[in-house]
Amino acid sequence: MAGIIPAPGSTSGGSKFRRRRYVPIADINVTPLVDVMLVLLIIFMVTAPLLQVGVPVDLPKTSAQQVGGKDEPLVVSVNAQDEVYLGETKYELPELSSKLKAVHEEKPDQRVFIRGDKAVNYGKMMEVMGVVIDSGFRQLGLLGEQAQALGKGGGTVSPAPAPRGGQPQQQPQAPTPRR
């Protein structure tokens, strides 16, 4: 709301018809700025997880803890059809070896993670690991999916099959691991 504000140094007394200087109020309305910033924040929070792209691989479950690091590792993926990918680019094993050697020359301390579909032949995974190690990389890790419920044996616990009779039985609770 704009109004007439007396200029500094002017007196309030005096003539009734004396003109007062108009001084505009220079306040910034930040409400639209905050609205826009909140909308952008929500958009980025929703789209960020969707931007994680990669080769679709059905990872096996594991109870191991996640490994953290400072830099982004290279990811070599082997899908169920035994196709090998570096990032999202498909390579044959000889091409993968030459590409990894070129990367190793630039960054010799780079970490490499190998993702393998649980249907992949063990021999194929060992072959891919051999190519990565022969390329000069020494920081190598295998990726797996975090298991949801753990039994005493460290594996995943699946519910027992339903009995064939008409009465469903109560399933026993899975034991929790002790630390």
C-alpha atoms as one frame of an Amber mdcrd trajectory, in Angstrom:
protein
   0.000   0.000   0.000   1.646   3.207  -1.091   1.288   6.298   0.989   2.740
   9.695   1.461   5.631   9.649   3.826   7.108  12.930   4.986  10.653  13.502
   3.815  13.322  13.524   6.491  13.826  16.961   8.012  10.388  18.231   7.136
   8.287  19.526   9.908   4.808  18.407  10.546   3.711  21.857  11.547   3.214
  24.741   9.184   0.883  25.412   6.395  -1.992  23.132   5.782  -1.516  23.337
   2.034   2.219  22.647   1.969   3.069  19.741  -0.326   4.970  16.854   1.116
   7.544  14.928  -0.886   6.465  11.469  -1.999   8.975   8.718  -1.054   8.211
   5.296  -2.514   8.412   2.252  -0.259  11.015  -0.098  -1.726  10.114  -3.435
  -0.147  10.501  -6.625  -2.172   7.678  -9.137  -2.064   9.472 -12.480  -1.603
   6.370 -14.668  -1.478   6.394 -15.469  -5.246  10.132 -16.225  -5.044   9.589
 -18.665  -2.191   6.713 -20.320  -4.065   8.823 -20.837  -7.176  11.765 -22.174
  -5.179   9.583 -24.693  -3.332   8.068 -25.926  -6.597  11.547 -26.348  -8.093
  12.725 -28.184  -4.983   9.828 -30.624  -5.222  10.437 -31.182  -8.940  14.110
 -31.971  -8.366  13.327 -34.242  -5.430  10.899 -36.259  -7.551  13.009 -36.457
 -10.703  16.432 -37.130  -9.142  15.746 -40.805  -8.334  14.303 -41.302 -11.811
  17.531 -40.131 -13.431  19.489 -43.124 -12.195  19.792 -45.079 -15.387  21.605
 -48.253 -16.140  21.382 -51.691 -17.620  18.443 -53.623 -16.126  19.991 -56.354
 -13.965  18.259 -58.525 -11.375  20.827 -58.358  -8.568  21.159 -61.129  -5.999
  20.304 -60.360  -2.366  23.074 -59.886   0.209  23.408 -59.008   3.878  26.689
 -57.092   3.460  26.913 -53.408   4.357  27.201 -50.759   1.660  30.642 -49.442
   0.757  30.974 -45.668   0.597  33.471 -43.657  -1.390  34.348 -40.182  -2.523
  34.292 -40.508  -6.296  31.868 -42.114  -8.726  32.994 -45.685  -9.542  32.960
 -47.358 -12.934  30.161 -49.912 -13.210  30.539 -53.015 -15.368  27.232 -54.879
 -15.787  26.504 -58.376 -17.057  22.844 -59.011 -17.866  20.979 -62.320 -18.100
  21.896 -62.693 -21.796  25.652 -62.542 -20.897  26.007 -59.113 -22.525  28.687
 -56.923 -20.923  28.195 -53.182 -20.433  30.486 -50.436 -19.179  28.062 -47.832
 -17.875  25.302 -48.072 -20.478  27.492 -48.939 -23.473  27.650 -52.547 -24.643
  31.135 -53.995 -25.226  32.634 -57.299 -26.234  35.334 -58.492 -23.807  38.351
 -57.480 -25.977  36.858 -54.005 -26.518  36.091 -53.740 -22.793  39.702 -54.572
 -21.961  41.096 -51.827 -24.211  38.551 -49.291 -22.904  39.351 -50.134 -19.277
  43.103 -49.871 -19.938  42.561 -46.380 -21.385  40.525 -45.381 -18.329  43.185
 -46.856 -16.007  45.880 -44.693 -17.629  43.857 -41.570 -16.783  42.715 -42.636
 -13.289  44.806 -45.474 -11.853  43.051 -45.391  -8.450  39.511 -45.588  -9.909
  37.100 -48.034  -8.240  35.237 -50.564 -10.404  31.975 -52.246  -9.403  30.676
 -55.329 -11.200  26.932 -55.973 -11.328  25.788 -59.381 -12.459  22.298 -60.744
 -12.953  21.630 -63.664 -10.641  20.984 -65.842 -13.706  24.485 -65.187 -15.132
  26.896 -68.097 -15.356  29.614 -67.972 -12.676  32.265 -68.581 -15.326  31.141
 -65.476 -17.245  31.429 -63.348 -14.091  34.948 -64.679 -13.453  35.874 -63.911
 -17.064  34.655 -60.307 -16.705  36.495 -59.945 -13.380  39.662 -61.246 -15.049
  39.358 -58.601 -17.796  38.927 -55.850 -15.195  41.924 -57.042 -13.141  44.077
 -57.492 -16.259  43.277 -53.878 -17.178  45.150 -52.791 -14.051  42.342 -52.029
 -11.612  42.861 -53.223  -8.042  39.837 -51.670  -6.332  37.127 -54.053  -7.439
  33.748 -54.771  -5.872  30.664 -56.842  -6.583  27.255 -55.211  -6.255  24.201
 -56.912  -4.812  20.779 -55.887  -3.597  20.282 -55.371   0.146  18.320 -58.225
   1.750  15.141 -57.192   3.590  14.844 -59.875   6.273  17.814 -61.878   7.522
  17.781 -65.270   9.195  20.511 -66.751  11.375  22.288 -68.182   8.346  22.730
 -64.723   6.813  20.546 -65.453   3.787  17.120 -64.145   2.924  14.062 -65.552
   4.649  11.097 -66.416   2.483   7.650 -67.360   3.779   6.759 -71.030   3.934
   4.406 -72.283   1.224   0.720 -72.362   2.176  -0.601 -75.758   3.271  -2.882
 -77.597   0.899  -5.603 -78.096   3.493  -8.469 -75.666   3.957  -7.102 -74.120
   7.178  -4.197 -71.702   6.775  -1.492 -72.194   9.403   0.146 -69.358  11.252
   3.662 -68.738   9.945   6.451 -68.584  12.532   8.269 -65.283  12.978  11.756
 -65.112  11.455  14.456 -64.903  14.125  16.321 -61.612  14.334  20.131 -61.727
  14.162  21.961 -61.016  17.402  24.852 -58.608  17.563
